[in-house]
Amino acid sequence: YLYTGTIVSLEKQSPSFIIDLLCAADELILLEMISYVENQFLLHHYTYLNENFLDIVTIAFQHEPWKRLQEFCLDHICPNPSIILTSTNFLSYSEAIFSGILQRDDLVMKEIDVWDMLLTWGINQEPRLGEYGEGNMISQIVEKWCDEEFETLRNRLKNCIQFVRFSDISPEDFFVKIRPLKNIFPEDLYEEILWKFISPRNVIFEISSSSADTHLINYGHLLQPSRPSPIDSFIINLKHAAFIASWWGGNDLRAWGSFNADCCQCVHYRYENAVRNNPDLFSAEEFEVFQLVKRI
């Protein structure tokens, strides 16, 4: 590759070989090669990636340039966060994983549960902060803390806390689960969260001390907007919709265009003529004629 700029097909190479190749390319900062190898990995070893998903999550986020594999992981986690929440590796996951999850608009999870997830991970990274998890009251834990403990947690969560959608958390949950941790917040962000509950219009009047002039201060530039819902319903959410769709679709064919690779996955469920027997991803360019028809 260094001499010619080309790589032979990796279709027959083992997943472990491809992972080693990605690690080597990362060390040599060969970004174009990383992109190509990632696409090959997704095309030819999609089944392996799914069967070893939790291991792939761990290694993908240890390498910052592995953007396509990271996006593959987030595409699977966000519709079903329990994948990592129930994992025995949860506490060993890197900050980059949680930062990536929090920045996604398609995360199917109540925002107060997002906050609990972040706290559970952050507090349990530091043994002297105690243990936080289901059934524990945060107020009971922090009442034993001094400034040093708050500063420790603040430093641990400083790159993630800004991505929590506090606008979607109820005043009651804020009072019980967030207010006791006021000291870990940047002061301006915490004030903006408070003002969100006080004034829905996010506008406050301030009287200048140097004059009698009244000024308008706009709040809202620090708070992340609510996560948009692709489901126009007050009754079901995205997770419900995906579950209902599986009743008649069988997840036969999944479009895969997130990585600019124009790929699909074919799971043989019920076809008069099988499209493809291999469950790995495939490119539409492999077929002279490729048509998707809605089945009645």
PDB file of C-alpha atoms in Angstrom, residues 44-282:
ATOM      1  CA  HIS A  44     -17.349  -9.180   4.301  1.00  0.00           C
ATOM      2  CA  HIS A  45     -17.578  -9.806   8.039  1.00  0.00           C
ATOM      3  CA  TYR A  46     -20.874  -8.286   9.100  1.00  0.00           C
ATOM      4  CA  THR A  47     -21.934 -11.489  10.875  1.00  0.00           C
ATOM      5  CA  TYR A  48     -18.692 -11.587  12.851  1.00  0.00           C
ATOM      6  CA  LEU A  49     -19.141  -7.948  13.880  1.00  0.00           C
ATOM      7  CA  ASN A  50     -22.603  -8.694  15.236  1.00  0.00           C
ATOM      8  CA  GLU A  51     -21.593 -11.881  17.022  1.00  0.00           C
ATOM      9  CA  ASN A  52     -18.633 -10.134  18.680  1.00  0.00           C
ATOM     10  CA  PHE A  53     -20.298  -6.759  19.037  1.00  0.00           C
ATOM     11  CA  LEU A  54     -19.252  -5.871  22.604  1.00  0.00           C
ATOM     12  CA  ASP A  55     -15.602  -6.605  21.849  1.00  0.00           C
ATOM     13  CA  ILE A  56     -15.829  -4.517  18.679  1.00  0.00           C
ATOM     14  CA  VAL A  57     -17.317  -1.612  20.669  1.00  0.00           C
ATOM     15  CA  THR A  58     -14.384  -1.674  23.060  1.00  0.00           C
ATOM     16  CA  ILE A  59     -11.642  -1.763  20.441  1.00  0.00           C
ATOM     17  CA  ALA A  60     -13.308   0.625  17.959  1.00  0.00           C
ATOM     18  CA  PHE A  61     -13.450   3.460  20.486  1.00  0.00           C
ATOM     19  CA  GLN A  62      -9.857   2.896  21.539  1.00  0.00           C
ATOM     20  CA  HIS A  63      -8.829   4.114  18.080  1.00  0.00           C
ATOM     21  CA  GLU A  64     -10.032   7.610  17.260  1.00  0.00           C
ATOM     22  CA  PRO A  65      -9.663   7.281  13.428  1.00  0.00           C
ATOM     23  CA  TRP A  66     -11.934   4.218  13.214  1.00  0.00           C
ATOM     24  CA  LYS A  67     -14.947   6.378  12.434  1.00  0.00           C
ATOM     25  CA  ARG A  68     -16.916   3.866  10.368  1.00  0.00           C
ATOM     26  CA  LEU A  69     -16.707   1.115  12.961  1.00  0.00           C
ATOM     27  CA  GLN A  70     -17.617   3.598  15.675  1.00  0.00           C
ATOM     28  CA  GLU A  71     -20.660   4.673  13.688  1.00  0.00           C
ATOM     29  CA  PHE A  72     -21.580   1.019  13.132  1.00  0.00           C
ATOM     30  CA  CYS A  73     -21.494   0.508  16.911  1.00  0.00           C
ATOM     31  CA  LEU A  74     -23.560   3.618  17.654  1.00  0.00           C
ATOM     32  CA  ASP A  75     -26.120   2.641  15.001  1.00  0.00           C
ATOM     33  CA  HIS A  76     -26.715  -0.554  16.973  1.00  0.00           C
ATOM     34  CA  ILE A  77     -26.521   0.890  20.485  1.00  0.00           C
ATOM     35  CA  CYS A  78     -28.779   3.941  20.154  1.00  0.00           C
ATOM     36  CA  PRO A  79     -32.013   2.064  19.255  1.00  0.00           C
ATOM     37  CA  ASN A  80     -31.308  -0.457  22.026  1.00  0.00           C
ATOM     38  CA  PRO A  81     -29.019   0.974  24.758  1.00  0.00           C
ATOM     39  CA  SER A  82     -29.529  -2.096  26.945  1.00  0.00           C
ATOM     40  CA  ILE A  83     -26.837  -3.726  24.779  1.00  0.00           C
ATOM     41  CA  ILE A  84     -24.190  -1.906  26.781  1.00  0.00           C
ATOM     42  CA  LEU A  85     -26.161  -1.142  29.960  1.00  0.00           C
ATOM     43  CA  THR A  86     -26.423  -4.852  30.760  1.00  0.00           C
ATOM     44  CA  SER A  87     -22.914  -5.649  29.591  1.00  0.00           C
ATOM     45  CA  THR A  88     -20.380  -6.886  32.130  1.00  0.00           C
ATOM     46  CA  ASN A  89     -17.929  -4.541  30.384  1.00  0.00           C
ATOM     47  CA  PHE A  90     -20.035  -1.447  31.125  1.00  0.00           C
ATOM     48  CA  LEU A  91     -17.695   0.119  33.682  1.00  0.00           C
ATOM     49  CA  SER A  92     -14.643  -0.547  31.505  1.00  0.00           C
ATOM     50  CA  TYR A  93     -15.982   1.354  28.486  1.00  0.00           C
ATOM     51  CA  SER A  94     -14.113   4.510  27.542  1.00  0.00           C
ATOM     52  CA  GLU A  95     -15.402   8.053  27.798  1.00  0.00           C
ATOM     53  CA  ALA A  96     -15.456   8.239  23.990  1.00  0.00           C
ATOM     54  CA  ILE A  97     -18.260   5.654  23.844  1.00  0.00           C
ATOM     55  CA  PHE A  98     -20.535   7.641  26.139  1.00  0.00           C
ATOM     56  CA  SER A  99     -19.690  10.927  24.447  1.00  0.00           C
ATOM     57  CA  GLY A 100     -20.620   9.384  21.092  1.00  0.00           C
ATOM     58  CA  ILE A 101     -23.897   7.976  22.426  1.00  0.00           C
ATOM     59  CA  LEU A 102     -24.942  11.262  24.052  1.00  0.00           C
ATOM     60  CA  GLN A 103     -24.375  13.242  20.860  1.00  0.00           C
ATOM     61  CA  ARG A 104     -26.715  11.063  18.819  1.00  0.00           C
ATOM     62  CA  ASP A 105     -30.235  12.332  18.171  1.00  0.00           C
ATOM     63  CA  ASP A 106     -31.560   8.792  17.640  1.00  0.00           C
ATOM     64  CA  LEU A 107     -30.847   7.555  21.175  1.00  0.00           C
ATOM     65  CA  VAL A 108     -33.984   5.732  22.372  1.00  0.00           C
ATOM     66  CA  MET A 109     -33.787   6.368  26.097  1.00  0.00           C
ATOM     67  CA  LYS A 110     -35.407   8.649  28.650  1.00  0.00           C
ATOM     68  CA  GLU A 111     -33.100  11.532  29.397  1.00  0.00           C
ATOM     69  CA  ILE A 112     -33.155  10.943  33.144  1.00  0.00           C
ATOM     70  CA  ASP A 113     -32.029   7.373  32.412  1.00  0.00           C
ATOM     71  CA  VAL A 114     -29.255   8.832  30.257  1.00  0.00           C
ATOM     72  CA  TRP A 115     -28.198  10.898  33.264  1.00  0.00           C
ATOM     73  CA  ASP A 116     -28.290   7.815  35.511  1.00  0.00           C
ATOM     74  CA  MET A 117     -26.190   5.887  32.986  1.00  0.00           C
ATOM     75  CA  LEU A 118     -23.574   8.632  32.936  1.00  0.00           C
ATOM     76  CA  LEU A 119     -23.502   8.894  36.731  1.00  0.00           C
ATOM     77  CA  THR A 120     -23.247   5.128  37.176  1.00  0.00           C
ATOM     78  CA  TRP A 121     -20.269   5.008  34.842  1.00  0.00           C
ATOM     79  CA  GLY A 122     -18.594   8.169  36.169  1.00  0.00           C
ATOM     80  CA  ILE A 123     -18.922   7.532  39.909  1.00  0.00           C
ATOM     81  CA  ASN A 124     -17.882   3.903  39.670  1.00  0.00           C
ATOM     82  CA  GLN A 125     -14.707   4.883  37.804  1.00  0.00           C
ATOM     83  CA  GLU A 126     -13.437   6.360  41.076  1.00  0.00           C
ATOM     84  CA  PRO A 127     -13.619   3.885  44.000  1.00  0.00           C
ATOM     85  CA  ARG A 128     -13.371   6.610  46.647  1.00  0.00           C
ATOM     86  CA  LEU A 129     -16.584   8.213  45.382  1.00  0.00           C
ATOM     87  CA  GLY A 130     -18.596   5.201  46.511  1.00  0.00           C
ATOM     88  CA  GLU A 131     -20.916   3.013  44.473  1.00  0.00           C
ATOM     89  CA  TYR A 132     -23.876   4.334  42.517  1.00  0.00           C
ATOM     90  CA  GLY A 133     -26.463   2.211  40.804  1.00  0.00           C
ATOM     91  CA  GLU A 134     -30.060   1.084  40.849  1.00  0.00           C
ATOM     92  CA  GLY A 135     -31.632   1.666  44.266  1.00  0.00           C
ATOM     93  CA  ASN A 136     -29.038   4.203  45.440  1.00  0.00           C
ATOM     94  CA  MET A 137     -30.012   7.802  46.172  1.00  0.00           C
ATOM     95  CA  ILE A 138     -27.454  10.260  44.869  1.00  0.00           C
ATOM     96  CA  SER A 139     -28.172  12.606  47.788  1.00  0.00           C
ATOM     97  CA  GLN A 140     -27.094   9.904  50.262  1.00  0.00           C
ATOM     98  CA  ILE A 141     -23.822   9.387  48.407  1.00  0.00           C
ATOM     99  CA  VAL A 142     -22.799  13.024  47.996  1.00  0.00           C
ATOM    100  CA  GLU A 143     -23.620  14.050  51.573  1.00  0.00           C
ATOM    101  CA  LYS A 144     -20.316  12.416  52.551  1.00  0.00           C
ATOM    102  CA  TRP A 145     -18.342  14.196  49.846  1.00  0.00           C
ATOM    103  CA  CYS A 146     -16.083  17.190  50.212  1.00  0.00           C
ATOM    104  CA  ASP A 147     -14.954  19.584  47.471  1.00  0.00           C
ATOM    105  CA  GLU A 148     -12.292  17.140  46.309  1.00  0.00           C
ATOM    106  CA  GLU A 149     -14.818  14.409  45.482  1.00  0.00           C
ATOM    107  CA  PHE A 150     -17.021  16.824  43.535  1.00  0.00           C
ATOM    108  CA  GLU A 151     -13.987  18.027  41.593  1.00  0.00           C
ATOM    109  CA  THR A 152     -13.012  14.440  40.783  1.00  0.00           C
ATOM    110  CA  LEU A 153     -16.443  13.658  39.321  1.00  0.00           C
ATOM    111  CA  ARG A 154     -16.528  16.999  37.524  1.00  0.00           C
ATOM    112  CA  ASN A 155     -13.253  16.186  35.750  1.00  0.00           C
ATOM    113  CA  ARG A 156     -14.475  12.684  34.937  1.00  0.00           C
ATOM    114  CA  LEU A 157     -17.696  13.881  33.258  1.00  0.00           C
ATOM    115  CA  LYS A 158     -16.621  17.251  31.863  1.00  0.00           C
ATOM    116  CA  ASN A 159     -16.505  16.040  28.243  1.00  0.00           C
ATOM    117  CA  CYS A 160     -19.897  14.311  28.421  1.00  0.00           C
ATOM    118  CA  ILE A 161     -22.154  16.376  30.669  1.00  0.00           C
ATOM    119  CA  GLN A 162     -22.650  19.088  28.047  1.00  0.00           C
ATOM    120  CA  PHE A 163     -24.381  16.609  25.715  1.00  0.00           C
ATOM    121  CA  VAL A 164     -27.141  15.556  28.134  1.00  0.00           C
ATOM    122  CA  ARG A 165     -30.512  16.968  27.016  1.00  0.00           C
ATOM    123  CA  PHE A 166     -31.493  18.538  30.351  1.00  0.00           C
ATOM    124  CA  SER A 167     -34.500  20.178  28.691  1.00  0.00           C
ATOM    125  CA  ASP A 168     -36.123  16.731  28.581  1.00  0.00           C
ATOM    126  CA  ILE A 169     -35.760  16.072  32.315  1.00  0.00           C
ATOM    127  CA  SER A 170     -38.711  16.807  34.599  1.00  0.00           C
ATOM    128  CA  PRO A 171     -38.416  19.335  37.467  1.00  0.00           C
ATOM    129  CA  GLU A 172     -39.002  16.510  39.957  1.00  0.00           C
ATOM    130  CA  ASP A 173     -36.147  14.406  38.590  1.00  0.00           C
ATOM    131  CA  PHE A 174     -33.952  17.478  38.418  1.00  0.00           C
ATOM    132  CA  PHE A 175     -34.533  18.226  42.094  1.00  0.00           C
ATOM    133  CA  VAL A 176     -33.828  14.664  43.249  1.00  0.00           C
ATOM    134  CA  LYS A 177     -31.085  13.482  40.884  1.00  0.00           C
ATOM    135  CA  ILE A 178     -29.324  16.567  39.527  1.00  0.00           C
ATOM    136  CA  ARG A 179     -29.544  19.352  42.120  1.00  0.00           C
ATOM    137  CA  PRO A 180     -27.374  17.438  44.671  1.00  0.00           C
ATOM    138  CA  LEU A 181     -24.588  17.461  42.056  1.00  0.00           C
ATOM    139  CA  LYS A 182     -24.717  21.184  41.361  1.00  0.00           C
ATOM    140  CA  ASN A 183     -20.998  21.510  42.098  1.00  0.00           C
ATOM    141  CA  ILE A 184     -19.937  19.366  39.136  1.00  0.00           C
ATOM    142  CA  PHE A 185     -21.631  21.672  36.609  1.00  0.00           C
ATOM    143  CA  PRO A 186     -20.127  24.695  34.901  1.00  0.00           C
ATOM    144  CA  GLU A 187     -21.880  27.599  36.605  1.00  0.00           C
ATOM    145  CA  ASP A 188     -23.356  29.076  33.423  1.00  0.00           C
ATOM    146  CA  LEU A 189     -24.774  25.706  32.316  1.00  0.00           C
ATOM    147  CA  TYR A 190     -26.391  25.060  35.687  1.00  0.00           C
ATOM    148  CA  GLU A 191     -27.989  28.521  35.707  1.00  0.00           C
ATOM    149  CA  GLU A 192     -29.354  27.901  32.241  1.00  0.00           C
ATOM    150  CA  ILE A 193     -30.887  24.599  33.362  1.00  0.00           C
ATOM    151  CA  LEU A 194     -32.501  26.362  36.317  1.00  0.00           C
ATOM    152  CA  TRP A 195     -33.867  29.081  34.082  1.00  0.00           C
ATOM    153  CA  LYS A 196     -35.338  26.490  31.753  1.00  0.00           C
ATOM    154  CA  PHE A 197     -37.639  25.394  34.601  1.00  0.00           C
ATOM    155  CA  ILE A 198     -38.427  28.966  35.651  1.00  0.00           C
ATOM    156  CA  SER A 199     -39.176  30.491  32.267  1.00  0.00           C
ATOM    157  CA  PRO A 200     -40.154  28.422  29.207  1.00  0.00           C
ATOM    158  CA  ARG A 201     -39.385  31.430  27.036  1.00  0.00           C
ATOM    159  CA  ASN A 202     -35.756  31.340  28.201  1.00  0.00           C
ATOM    160  CA  VAL A 203     -35.552  35.116  28.560  1.00  0.00           C
ATOM    161  CA  ILE A 204     -34.571  37.023  31.668  1.00  0.00           C
ATOM    162  CA  PHE A 205     -34.459  40.740  32.415  1.00  0.00           C
ATOM    163  CA  GLU A 206     -31.343  42.199  33.980  1.00  0.00           C
ATOM    164  CA  ILE A 207     -31.011  45.717  35.383  1.00  0.00           C
ATOM    165  CA  SER A 208     -27.497  47.044  34.940  1.00  0.00           C
ATOM    166  CA  SER A 209     -25.805  48.250  38.121  1.00  0.00           C
ATOM    167  CA  SER A 210     -24.202  51.136  36.251  1.00  0.00           C
ATOM    168  CA  SER A 211     -27.388  52.544  34.793  1.00  0.00           C
ATOM    169  CA  ALA A 212     -31.132  52.260  34.921  1.00  0.00           C
ATOM    170  CA  ASP A 213     -31.228  50.537  31.559  1.00  0.00           C
ATOM    171  CA  THR A 214     -32.932  47.158  31.328  1.00  0.00           C
ATOM    172  CA  HIS A 215     -31.251  44.496  29.224  1.00  0.00           C
ATOM    173  CA  LEU A 216     -32.486  41.237  27.803  1.00  0.00           C
ATOM    174  CA  ILE A 217     -30.308  38.195  28.340  1.00  0.00           C
ATOM    175  CA  ASN A 218     -31.071  35.183  26.193  1.00  0.00           C
ATOM    176  CA  TYR A 219     -30.597  31.749  27.689  1.00  0.00           C
ATOM    177  CA  GLY A 220     -30.631  28.586  25.652  1.00  0.00           C
ATOM    178  CA  HIS A 221     -27.270  28.628  23.877  1.00  0.00           C
ATOM    179  CA  LEU A 222     -25.719  26.046  26.220  1.00  0.00           C
ATOM    180  CA  LEU A 223     -28.565  23.575  26.573  1.00  0.00           C
ATOM    181  CA  GLN A 224     -28.715  20.861  23.935  1.00  0.00           C
ATOM    182  CA  PRO A 225     -32.053  20.689  22.061  1.00  0.00           C
ATOM    183  CA  SER A 226     -34.436  17.802  22.652  1.00  0.00           C
ATOM    184  CA  ARG A 227     -33.786  14.636  20.697  1.00  0.00           C
ATOM    185  CA  PRO A 228     -36.130  14.658  17.674  1.00  0.00           C
ATOM    186  CA  SER A 229     -38.506  11.737  17.420  1.00  0.00           C
ATOM    187  CA  PRO A 230     -38.935  10.162  13.955  1.00  0.00           C
ATOM    188  CA  ILE A 231     -42.237   8.685  15.181  1.00  0.00           C
ATOM    189  CA  ASP A 232     -45.167  11.107  15.010  1.00  0.00           C
ATOM    190  CA  SER A 233     -47.081   9.577  17.890  1.00  0.00           C
ATOM    191  CA  PHE A 234     -47.852  10.249  21.542  1.00  0.00           C
ATOM    192  CA  ILE A 235     -48.515   6.538  22.105  1.00  0.00           C
ATOM    193  CA  ILE A 236     -45.458   4.677  20.786  1.00  0.00           C
ATOM    194  CA  ASN A 237     -41.772   5.508  20.461  1.00  0.00           C
ATOM    195  CA  LEU A 238     -39.025   4.398  18.072  1.00  0.00           C
ATOM    196  CA  LYS A 239     -38.363   1.148  19.958  1.00  0.00           C
ATOM    197  CA  HIS A 240     -42.066   0.207  19.818  1.00  0.00           C
ATOM    198  CA  ALA A 241     -42.197   1.007  16.100  1.00  0.00           C
ATOM    199  CA  ALA A 242     -39.171  -1.188  15.350  1.00  0.00           C
ATOM    200  CA  PHE A 243     -40.698  -4.059  17.323  1.00  0.00           C
ATOM    201  CA  ILE A 244     -44.064  -3.755  15.565  1.00  0.00           C
ATOM    202  CA  ALA A 245     -42.393  -3.561  12.147  1.00  0.00           C
ATOM    203  CA  SER A 246     -40.615  -6.856  12.808  1.00  0.00           C
ATOM    204  CA  TRP A 247     -43.994  -8.641  12.972  1.00  0.00           C
ATOM    205  CA  TRP A 248     -44.457  -8.477   9.225  1.00  0.00           C
ATOM    206  CA  GLY A 249     -41.120  -7.378   7.793  1.00  0.00           C
ATOM    207  CA  GLY A 250     -38.916 -10.040   9.340  1.00  0.00           C
ATOM    208  CA  ASN A 251     -35.955  -7.644   8.958  1.00  0.00           C
ATOM    209  CA  ASP A 252     -35.314  -9.294   5.595  1.00  0.00           C
ATOM    210  CA  LEU A 253     -33.420  -6.478   3.975  1.00  0.00           C
ATOM    211  CA  ARG A 254     -31.744  -3.598   5.729  1.00  0.00           C
ATOM    212  CA  ALA A 255     -30.405  -0.599   3.877  1.00  0.00           C
ATOM    213  CA  TRP A 256     -26.930   0.416   4.973  1.00  0.00           C
ATOM    214  CA  GLY A 257     -25.846   3.800   3.732  1.00  0.00           C
ATOM    215  CA  SER A 258     -24.375   5.447   6.810  1.00  0.00           C
ATOM    216  CA  PHE A 259     -20.795   4.938   5.690  1.00  0.00           C
ATOM    217  CA  ASN A 260     -21.155   6.224   2.122  1.00  0.00           C
ATOM    218  CA  ALA A 261     -20.643   2.651   0.981  1.00  0.00           C
ATOM    219  CA  ASP A 262     -24.157   2.078  -0.418  1.00  0.00           C
ATOM    220  CA  CYS A 263     -24.417  -1.364   1.136  1.00  0.00           C
ATOM    221  CA  CYS A 264     -27.266  -3.592   2.231  1.00  0.00           C
ATOM    222  CA  GLN A 265     -27.693  -6.605   4.456  1.00  0.00           C
ATOM    223  CA  CYS A 266     -29.851  -9.508   3.328  1.00  0.00           C
ATOM    224  CA  VAL A 267     -31.355 -11.872   5.890  1.00  0.00           C
ATOM    225  CA  HIS A 268     -33.174 -14.713   4.180  1.00  0.00           C
ATOM    226  CA  TYR A 269     -36.591 -14.807   5.812  1.00  0.00           C
ATOM    227  CA  ARG A 270     -39.129 -15.434   3.099  1.00  0.00           C
ATOM    228  CA  TYR A 271     -38.411 -15.009  -0.574  1.00  0.00           C
ATOM    229  CA  GLU A 272     -39.631 -16.953  -3.573  1.00  0.00           C
ATOM    230  CA  ASN A 273     -36.117 -16.522  -4.969  1.00  0.00           C
ATOM    231  CA  ALA A 274     -33.294 -15.878  -2.539  1.00  0.00           C
ATOM    232  CA  VAL A 275     -31.514 -12.578  -3.149  1.00  0.00           C
ATOM    233  CA  ARG A 276     -28.338 -13.727  -1.469  1.00  0.00           C
ATOM    234  CA  ASN A 277     -27.461 -16.623   0.826  1.00  0.00           C
ATOM    235  CA  ASN A 278     -24.530 -14.902   2.536  1.00  0.00           C
ATOM    236  CA  PRO A 279     -25.753 -12.779   5.485  1.00  0.00           C
ATOM    237  CA  ASP A 280     -22.837 -10.321   5.194  1.00  0.00           C
ATOM    238  CA  LEU A 281     -23.238  -6.879   3.670  1.00  0.00           C
ATOM    239  CA  PHE A 282     -23.204  -6.555  -0.095  1.00  0.00           C
TER     240      PHE A 282
END
